[in-house]
Coordinates of C-alpha atoms in Angstrom, one line a residue:
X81 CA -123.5 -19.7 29.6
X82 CA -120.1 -17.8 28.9
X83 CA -121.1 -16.5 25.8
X84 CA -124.4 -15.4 27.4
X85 CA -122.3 -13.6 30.1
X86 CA -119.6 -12.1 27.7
X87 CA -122.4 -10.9 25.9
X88 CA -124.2 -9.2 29.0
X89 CA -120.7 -7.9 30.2
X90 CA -120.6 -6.3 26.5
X91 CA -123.7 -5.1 26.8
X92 CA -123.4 -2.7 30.1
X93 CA -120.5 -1.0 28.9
X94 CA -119.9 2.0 27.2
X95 CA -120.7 2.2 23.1
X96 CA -117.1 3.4 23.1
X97 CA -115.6 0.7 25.4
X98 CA -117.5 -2.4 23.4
X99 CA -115.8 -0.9 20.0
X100 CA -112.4 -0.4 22.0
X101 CA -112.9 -4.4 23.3
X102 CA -113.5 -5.9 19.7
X103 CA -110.9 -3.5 18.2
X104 CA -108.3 -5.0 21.1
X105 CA -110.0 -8.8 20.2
X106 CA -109.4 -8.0 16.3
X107 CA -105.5 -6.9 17.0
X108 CA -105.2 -10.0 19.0
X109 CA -106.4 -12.1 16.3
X110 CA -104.4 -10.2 13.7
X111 CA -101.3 -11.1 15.9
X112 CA -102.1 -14.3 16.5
X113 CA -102.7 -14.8 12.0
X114 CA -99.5 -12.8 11.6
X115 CA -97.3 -14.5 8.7
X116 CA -94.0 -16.1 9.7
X117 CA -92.3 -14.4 7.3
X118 CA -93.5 -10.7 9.3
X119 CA -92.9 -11.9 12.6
X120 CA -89.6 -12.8 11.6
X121 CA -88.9 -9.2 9.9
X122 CA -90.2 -7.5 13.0
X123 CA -87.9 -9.6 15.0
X124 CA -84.9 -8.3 13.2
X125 CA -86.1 -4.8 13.7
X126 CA -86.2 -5.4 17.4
X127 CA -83.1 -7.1 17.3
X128 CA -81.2 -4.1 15.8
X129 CA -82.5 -1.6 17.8
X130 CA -81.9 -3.7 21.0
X131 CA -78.0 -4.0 19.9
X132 CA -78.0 -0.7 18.3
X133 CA -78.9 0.7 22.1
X134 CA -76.3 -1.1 24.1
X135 CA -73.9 -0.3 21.9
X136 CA -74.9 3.5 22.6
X137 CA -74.9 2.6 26.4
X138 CA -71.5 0.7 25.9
X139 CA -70.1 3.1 24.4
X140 CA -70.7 5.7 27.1
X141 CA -69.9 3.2 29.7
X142 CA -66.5 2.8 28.2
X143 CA -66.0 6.4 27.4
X144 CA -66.5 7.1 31.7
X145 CA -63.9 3.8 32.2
X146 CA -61.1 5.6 29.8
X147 CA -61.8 9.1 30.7
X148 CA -61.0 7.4 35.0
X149 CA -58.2 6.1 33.3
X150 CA -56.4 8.8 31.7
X151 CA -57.0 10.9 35.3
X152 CA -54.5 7.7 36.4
X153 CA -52.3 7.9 33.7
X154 CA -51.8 11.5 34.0
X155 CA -51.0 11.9 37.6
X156 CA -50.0 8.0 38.6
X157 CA -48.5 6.9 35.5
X158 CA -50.9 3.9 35.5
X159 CA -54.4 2.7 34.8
X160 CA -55.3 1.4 38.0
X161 CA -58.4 2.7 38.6
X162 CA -61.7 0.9 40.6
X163 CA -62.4 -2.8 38.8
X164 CA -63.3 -6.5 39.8
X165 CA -61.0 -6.7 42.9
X166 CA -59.4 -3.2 42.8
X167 CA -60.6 -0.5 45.1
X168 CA -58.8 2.8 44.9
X169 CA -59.4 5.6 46.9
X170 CA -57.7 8.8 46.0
X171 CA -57.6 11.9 48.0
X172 CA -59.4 15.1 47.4
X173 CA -56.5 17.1 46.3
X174 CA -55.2 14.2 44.1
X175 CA -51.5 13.9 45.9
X176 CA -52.6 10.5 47.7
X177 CA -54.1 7.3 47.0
X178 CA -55.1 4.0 48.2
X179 CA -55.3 0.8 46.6
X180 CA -57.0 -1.9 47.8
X181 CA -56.4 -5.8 46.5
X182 CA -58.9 -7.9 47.4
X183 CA -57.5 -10.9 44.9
X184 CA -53.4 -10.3 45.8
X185 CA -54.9 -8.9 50.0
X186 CA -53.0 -6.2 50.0
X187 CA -53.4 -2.6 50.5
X188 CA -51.0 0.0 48.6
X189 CA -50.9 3.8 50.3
X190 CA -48.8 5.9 47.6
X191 CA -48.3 9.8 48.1
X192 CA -47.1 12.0 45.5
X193 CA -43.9 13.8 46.8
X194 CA -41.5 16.5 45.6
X195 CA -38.2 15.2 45.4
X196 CA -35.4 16.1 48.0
X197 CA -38.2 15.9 50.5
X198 CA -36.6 14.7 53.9
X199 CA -37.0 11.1 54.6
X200 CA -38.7 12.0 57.9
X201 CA -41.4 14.6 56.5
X202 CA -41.7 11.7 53.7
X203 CA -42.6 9.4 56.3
X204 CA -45.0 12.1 58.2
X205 CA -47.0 12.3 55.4
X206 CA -47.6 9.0 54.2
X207 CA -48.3 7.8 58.2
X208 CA -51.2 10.7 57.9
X209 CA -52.3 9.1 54.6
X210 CA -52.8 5.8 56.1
X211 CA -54.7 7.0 59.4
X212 CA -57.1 9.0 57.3
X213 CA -57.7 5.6 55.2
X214 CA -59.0 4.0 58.1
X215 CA -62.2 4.7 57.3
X216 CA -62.4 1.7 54.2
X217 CA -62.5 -0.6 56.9
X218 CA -65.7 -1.5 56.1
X219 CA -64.3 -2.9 52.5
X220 CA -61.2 -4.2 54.1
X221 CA -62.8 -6.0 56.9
X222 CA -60.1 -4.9 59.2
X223 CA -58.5 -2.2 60.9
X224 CA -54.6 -1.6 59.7
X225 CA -53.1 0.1 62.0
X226 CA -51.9 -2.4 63.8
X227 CA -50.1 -3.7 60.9
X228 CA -48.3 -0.4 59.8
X229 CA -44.8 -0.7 60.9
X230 CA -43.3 1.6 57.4
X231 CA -40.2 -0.3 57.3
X232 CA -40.7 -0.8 53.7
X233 CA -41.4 2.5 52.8
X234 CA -40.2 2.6 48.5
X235 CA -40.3 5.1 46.3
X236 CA -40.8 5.3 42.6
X237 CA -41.2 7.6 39.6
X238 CA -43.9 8.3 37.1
X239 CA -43.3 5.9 34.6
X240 CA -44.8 6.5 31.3
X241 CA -42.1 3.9 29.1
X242 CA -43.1 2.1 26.5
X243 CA -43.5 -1.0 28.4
X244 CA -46.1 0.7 30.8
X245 CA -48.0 2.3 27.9
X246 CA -47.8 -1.6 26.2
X247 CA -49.1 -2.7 29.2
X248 CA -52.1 -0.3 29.1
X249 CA -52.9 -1.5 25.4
X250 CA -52.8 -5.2 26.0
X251 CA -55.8 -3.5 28.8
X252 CA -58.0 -2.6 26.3
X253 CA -57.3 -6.2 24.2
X254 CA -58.6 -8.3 26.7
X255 CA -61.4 -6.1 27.5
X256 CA -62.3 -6.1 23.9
X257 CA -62.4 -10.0 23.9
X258 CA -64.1 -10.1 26.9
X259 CA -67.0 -7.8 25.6
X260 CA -66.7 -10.0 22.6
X261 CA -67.9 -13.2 24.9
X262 CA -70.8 -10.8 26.5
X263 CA -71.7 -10.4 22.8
X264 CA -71.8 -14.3 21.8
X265 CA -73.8 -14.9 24.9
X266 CA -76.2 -12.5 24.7
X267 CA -76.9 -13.3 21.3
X268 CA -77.4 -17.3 22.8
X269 CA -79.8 -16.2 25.5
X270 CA -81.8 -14.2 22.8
X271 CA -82.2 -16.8 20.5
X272 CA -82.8 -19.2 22.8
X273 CA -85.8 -16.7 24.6
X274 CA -87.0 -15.9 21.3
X275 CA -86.8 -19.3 19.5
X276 CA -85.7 -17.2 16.2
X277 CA -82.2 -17.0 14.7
X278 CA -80.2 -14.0 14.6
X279 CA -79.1 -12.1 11.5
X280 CA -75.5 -13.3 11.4
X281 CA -74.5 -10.4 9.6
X282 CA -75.8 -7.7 12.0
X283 CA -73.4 -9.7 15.0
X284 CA -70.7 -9.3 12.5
X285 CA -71.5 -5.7 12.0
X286 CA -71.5 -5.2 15.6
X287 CA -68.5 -7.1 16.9
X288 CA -67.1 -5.3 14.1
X289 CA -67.8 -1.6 14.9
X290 CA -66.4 -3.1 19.1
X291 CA -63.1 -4.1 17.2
X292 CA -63.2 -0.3 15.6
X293 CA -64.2 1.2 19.1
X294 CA -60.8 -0.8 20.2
X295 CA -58.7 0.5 18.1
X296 CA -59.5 3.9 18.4
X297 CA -59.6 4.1 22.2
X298 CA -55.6 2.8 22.1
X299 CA -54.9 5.3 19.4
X300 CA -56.2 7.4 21.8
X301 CA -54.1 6.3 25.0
X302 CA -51.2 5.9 22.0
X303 CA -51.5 9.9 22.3
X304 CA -51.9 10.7 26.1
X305 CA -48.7 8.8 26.8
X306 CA -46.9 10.5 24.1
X307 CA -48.0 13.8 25.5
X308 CA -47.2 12.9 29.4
X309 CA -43.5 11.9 27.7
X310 CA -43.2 14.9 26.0
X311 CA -43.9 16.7 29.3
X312 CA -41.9 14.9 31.6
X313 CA -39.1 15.4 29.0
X314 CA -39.9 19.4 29.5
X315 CA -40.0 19.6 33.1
X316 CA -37.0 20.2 35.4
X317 CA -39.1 19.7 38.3
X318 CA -39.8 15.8 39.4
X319 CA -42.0 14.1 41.9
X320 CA -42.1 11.4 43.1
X321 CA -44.3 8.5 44.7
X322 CA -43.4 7.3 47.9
X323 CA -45.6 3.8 48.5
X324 CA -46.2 1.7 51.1
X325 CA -47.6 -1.7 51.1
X326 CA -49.1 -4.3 53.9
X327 CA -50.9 -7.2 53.8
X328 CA -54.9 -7.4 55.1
X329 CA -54.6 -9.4 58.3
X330 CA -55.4 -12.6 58.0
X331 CA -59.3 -12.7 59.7
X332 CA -59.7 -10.1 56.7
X333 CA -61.8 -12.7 53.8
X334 CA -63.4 -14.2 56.5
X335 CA -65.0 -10.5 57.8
X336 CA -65.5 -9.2 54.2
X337 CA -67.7 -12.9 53.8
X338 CA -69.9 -12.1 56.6
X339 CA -72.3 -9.7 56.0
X340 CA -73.1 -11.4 53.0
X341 CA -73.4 -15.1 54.6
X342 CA -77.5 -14.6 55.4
X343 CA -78.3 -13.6 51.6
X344 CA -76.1 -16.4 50.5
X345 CA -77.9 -18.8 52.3
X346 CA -81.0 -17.2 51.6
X347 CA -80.9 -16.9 47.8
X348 CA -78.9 -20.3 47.8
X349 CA -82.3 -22.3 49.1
X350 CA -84.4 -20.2 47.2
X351 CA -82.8 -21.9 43.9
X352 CA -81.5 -24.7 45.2
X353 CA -77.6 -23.9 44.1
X354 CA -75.3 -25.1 47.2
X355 CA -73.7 -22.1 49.3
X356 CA -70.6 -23.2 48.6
X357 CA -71.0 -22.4 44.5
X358 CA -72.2 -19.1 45.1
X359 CA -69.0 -18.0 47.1
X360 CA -66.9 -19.7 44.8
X361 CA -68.5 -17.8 42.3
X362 CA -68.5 -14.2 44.4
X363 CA -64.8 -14.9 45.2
X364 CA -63.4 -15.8 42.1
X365 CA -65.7 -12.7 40.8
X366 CA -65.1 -10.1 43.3
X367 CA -63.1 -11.4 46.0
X368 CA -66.3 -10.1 48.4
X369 CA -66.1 -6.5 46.7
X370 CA -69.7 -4.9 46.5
X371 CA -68.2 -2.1 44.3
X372 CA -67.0 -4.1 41.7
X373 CA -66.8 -3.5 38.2
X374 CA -65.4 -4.4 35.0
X375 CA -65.5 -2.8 30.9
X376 CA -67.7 -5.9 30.2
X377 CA -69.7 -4.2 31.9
X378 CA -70.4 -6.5 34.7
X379 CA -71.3 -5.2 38.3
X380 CA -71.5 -6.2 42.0
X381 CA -70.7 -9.2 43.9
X382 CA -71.4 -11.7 41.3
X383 CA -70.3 -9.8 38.4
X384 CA -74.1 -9.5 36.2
X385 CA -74.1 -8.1 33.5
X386 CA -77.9 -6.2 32.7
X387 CA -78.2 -7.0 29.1
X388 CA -77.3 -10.6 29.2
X389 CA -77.6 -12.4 32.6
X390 CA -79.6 -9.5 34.4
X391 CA -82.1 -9.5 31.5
X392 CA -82.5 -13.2 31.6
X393 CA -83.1 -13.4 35.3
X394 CA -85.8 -9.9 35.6
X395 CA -87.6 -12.1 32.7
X396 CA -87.6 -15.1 34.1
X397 CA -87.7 -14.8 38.1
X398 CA -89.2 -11.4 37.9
X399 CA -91.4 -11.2 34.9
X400 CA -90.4 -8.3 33.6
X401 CA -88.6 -8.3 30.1
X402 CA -86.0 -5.3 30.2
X403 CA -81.8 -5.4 31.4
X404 CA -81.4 -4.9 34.8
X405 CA -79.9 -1.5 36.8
X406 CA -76.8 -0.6 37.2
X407 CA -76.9 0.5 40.7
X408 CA -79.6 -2.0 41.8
X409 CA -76.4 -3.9 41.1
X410 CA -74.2 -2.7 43.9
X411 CA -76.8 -3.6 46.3
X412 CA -75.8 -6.8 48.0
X413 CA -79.2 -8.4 48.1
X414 CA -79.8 -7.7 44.9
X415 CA -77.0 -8.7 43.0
X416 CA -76.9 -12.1 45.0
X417 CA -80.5 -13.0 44.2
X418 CA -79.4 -12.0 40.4
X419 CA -76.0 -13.7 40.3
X420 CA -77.9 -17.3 42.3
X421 CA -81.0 -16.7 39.7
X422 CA -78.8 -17.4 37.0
X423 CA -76.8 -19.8 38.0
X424 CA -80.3 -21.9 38.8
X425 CA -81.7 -20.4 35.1
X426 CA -78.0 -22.3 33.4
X427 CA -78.3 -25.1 36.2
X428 CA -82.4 -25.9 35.4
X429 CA -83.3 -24.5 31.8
X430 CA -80.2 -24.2 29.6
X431 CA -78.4 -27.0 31.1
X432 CA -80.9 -29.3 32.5
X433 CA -80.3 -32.0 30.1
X434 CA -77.2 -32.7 31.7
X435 CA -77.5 -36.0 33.1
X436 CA -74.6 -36.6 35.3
X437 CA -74.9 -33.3 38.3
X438 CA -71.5 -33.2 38.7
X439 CA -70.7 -32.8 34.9
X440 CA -73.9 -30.5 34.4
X441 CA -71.8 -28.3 37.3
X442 CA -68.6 -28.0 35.2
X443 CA -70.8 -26.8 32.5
X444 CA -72.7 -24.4 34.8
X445 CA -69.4 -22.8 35.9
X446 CA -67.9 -22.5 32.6
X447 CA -71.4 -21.5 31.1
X448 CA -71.9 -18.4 33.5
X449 CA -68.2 -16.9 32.6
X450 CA -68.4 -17.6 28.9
X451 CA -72.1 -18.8 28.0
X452 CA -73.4 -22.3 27.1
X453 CA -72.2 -21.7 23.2
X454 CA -68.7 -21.6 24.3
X455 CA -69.4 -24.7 26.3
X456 CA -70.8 -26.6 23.4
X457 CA -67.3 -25.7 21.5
X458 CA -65.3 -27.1 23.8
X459 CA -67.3 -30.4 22.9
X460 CA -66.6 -30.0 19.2
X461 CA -70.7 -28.5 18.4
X462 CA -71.8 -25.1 17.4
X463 CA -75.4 -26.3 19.0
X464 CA -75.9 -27.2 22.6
X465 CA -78.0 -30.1 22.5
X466 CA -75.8 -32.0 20.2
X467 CA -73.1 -31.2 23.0
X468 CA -75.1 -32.5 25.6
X469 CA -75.7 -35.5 24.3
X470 CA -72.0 -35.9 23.7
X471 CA -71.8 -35.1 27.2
X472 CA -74.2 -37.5 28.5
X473 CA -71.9 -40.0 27.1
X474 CA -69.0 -38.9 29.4
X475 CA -67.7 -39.1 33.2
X476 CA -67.6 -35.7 35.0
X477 CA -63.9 -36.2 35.0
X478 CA -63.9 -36.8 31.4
X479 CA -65.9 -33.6 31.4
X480 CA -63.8 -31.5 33.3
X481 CA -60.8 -32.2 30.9
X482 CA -62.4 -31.6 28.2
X483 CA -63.7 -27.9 29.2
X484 CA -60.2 -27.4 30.2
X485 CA -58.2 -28.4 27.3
X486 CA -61.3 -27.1 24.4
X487 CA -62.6 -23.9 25.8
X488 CA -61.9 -21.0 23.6
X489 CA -61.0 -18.8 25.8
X490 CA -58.1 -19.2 28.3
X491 CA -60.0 -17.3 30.9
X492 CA -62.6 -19.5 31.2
X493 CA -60.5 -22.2 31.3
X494 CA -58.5 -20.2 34.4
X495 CA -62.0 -19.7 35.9
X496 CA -63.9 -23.2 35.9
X497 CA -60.5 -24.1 37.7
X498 CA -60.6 -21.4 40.4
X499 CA -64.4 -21.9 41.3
X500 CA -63.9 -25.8 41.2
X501 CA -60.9 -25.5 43.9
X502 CA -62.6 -22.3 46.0
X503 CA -66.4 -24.0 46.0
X504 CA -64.0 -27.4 47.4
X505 CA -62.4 -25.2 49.9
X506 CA -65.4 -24.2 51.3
X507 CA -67.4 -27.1 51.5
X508 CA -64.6 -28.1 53.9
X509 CA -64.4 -24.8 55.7
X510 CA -67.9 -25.8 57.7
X511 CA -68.0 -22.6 59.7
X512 CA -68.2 -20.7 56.1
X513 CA -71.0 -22.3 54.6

């Protein structure tokens, strides 16, 4: 009866539409016969061009990061610029800046000054400074005014030493390493999507070409500071920068949490991951800032990353197999649904052969900073299933130690502890969660 119909179907349509069908139906079969040895080549292709692109995209990425950084170095003396829990505002004319801390809670207001300005006109300008930065209380939380008192008004000059420029150098190190881990995990998720190995020697090629990127971008800063100290040397004239620091009052986490608090809950029973994880997870990540950002590149709230995380969760929650957006990113909603997705994609695919849940969390934690490769190091196994089952065999305590003493990285190892403590503290803290 379904052939009959097929047929009939067939037969009402166009000459040109039945040859387009069976030409689609041939393909399909032709796909479907392809050799192993064919699909595997056109995997490879695919593969290249996918890393060859981010690389491009990286590399622009990073190119934007350094160029916000020399800007700093040249008028500040320093690379602070916006990151994971930095916020800087700077003024319009570039004389005034403020720096927000949402890991240390403090807010910075520094004005550049000419020196021999009186101490009252010093103090005029920076009070003006902070009234005018009133208006990032809705990333503080808070209003400051209340807090400004000025009786630890400092100044200090643009430093551009050897130590500072050392300081800027080991910068780009750990950002290197840390796009280093996005690397090795995005490589995991692929071959874990696809079910097909990499080419080992392309991942070499790339991590490679990062290590060369690395090298040239502190050559490069190598040469801005020499320049800045070859001008500083020149000029008679100095400035200096009169800063002034306060702490965020103390209601200030607790006001950044809450507009968040209904998505959390939200995106939390929509994958079953407790609240509590996913603040640990946003404050350890963020500290509760939507703008966040860091060379990884990882954006938002939770800190996703598009190629790696992002991609996994548009594929798998959203069926649709491409990286994620930037700015969708700095949307709360968004990057909440996306950070949640995949910690439910590491807590119910990758890791769900985790017996004990307790131990399967420790790995969950450690697995979203570093990937579930890393995770099966720490266990002594380049594959994850022969970790788990080395796993299965242990108490979550035993677990726990183990992540913390045989992670490769020492920033995991700081993170699984943060997260573990903050998702503790608020499990207690009732009225948060």
């Amino acid at each position: 009866m379904k052939k009959l119909s097929l047929m009939i179907a067939l037969a009402l349509l166009p000459t040109a539409a039945v040859s387009d069908s069976f030409k689609d139906l041939d393909n399909a079969v032709t796909e479907l016969n392809k050799p192993a040895y064919i699909e595997r080549a056109e995997f490879l292709e695919w593969h290249s061009n996918h890393l060859a692109e981010f690389a491009n995209w990286r590399k622009e990425y990073i190119k934007k990061w350094d160029g916000e950084r020399k800007d700093s170095i040249q008028t500040w003396g320093d690379t602070v610029i916006d990151s994971e829990h930095l916020a800087v505002e700077v003024s319009a004319d570039n004389t005034s800046r403020t720096i927000i801390d949402f890991e240390k809670e403090t807010v910075t207001f520094e004005v550049l000054v000419d020196e021999g300005l009186e101490p009252k006109d010093i103090t005029t300008l920076v009070s003006q400074h902070v009234e005018q930065a009133e208006q990032l209380e809705s990333l503080l939380g808070s209003n400051l005014l209340s807090a400004v008192t000025y009786e630890e008004l400092s100044e200090r000059d643009l430093d551009y030493s050897n130590e500072k420029e050392k300081t800027a150098l080991r910068e780009i190190l750990a950002q290197t390493n840390q796009q280093l881990q996005e690397m090795e995990k995005e490589v995991e998720l692929l071959a874990e999507t696809s079910g097909a190995e990499v080419d080992p020697k392309l991942v070499d090629q790339q991590k490679q070409e990062l290590v060369d990127d690395a090298l040239t971008r502190m050559q490069v800063l190598n040469n801005i500071y020499e320049k800045q100290r070859e001008r500083v040397a020149e000029d008679s004239r100095s400035a200096k920068i009169m800063t002034y620091q306060v702490r965020m009052p103390s209601e200030s986490l607790e006001k950044r949490i809450a507009p968040y608090l209904a998505d959390i809950y939200k995106q939390s029973e929509a994958f079953d991951i407790e609240p509590a994880l996913v603040l640990a997870i946003m404050h350890t990540e963020s500290s509760f800032n939507s703008r966040a950002r860091s060379p990884v590149p990882a954006f938002g709230l939770m800190q996703v990353v598009t190629t790696s995380a992002g991609h996994d969760v548009n594929r798998i929650v959203h069926k649709v197999d491409k990286p994620m957006n930037e700015n969708d990113l700095y949307q709360p909603d968004y990057n909440i649904e996306a950070g949640t997705a995949y910690l439910d994609i590491l807590n119910s695919r990758y890791l769900k052969h985790i017996n004990d849940p307790q131990s399967r969390e420790y790995c969950v934690i450690a697995a979203y900073n570093t990937g579930a490769g890393n995770v099966a190091k720490a266990f002594g196994e380049r594959r994850l299933a022969n970790a788990v089952e080395k796993i299965n065999t242990l108490s979550p305590e035993d677990v726990y130690h183990t992540l913390i003493n045989h992670l490769p990285y020492d920033e995991t190892v700081n993170y699984l502890k943060k997260v573990t403590d903050r998702k503790a503290m608020y499990r207690e803290e009732k009225g948060a969660v």
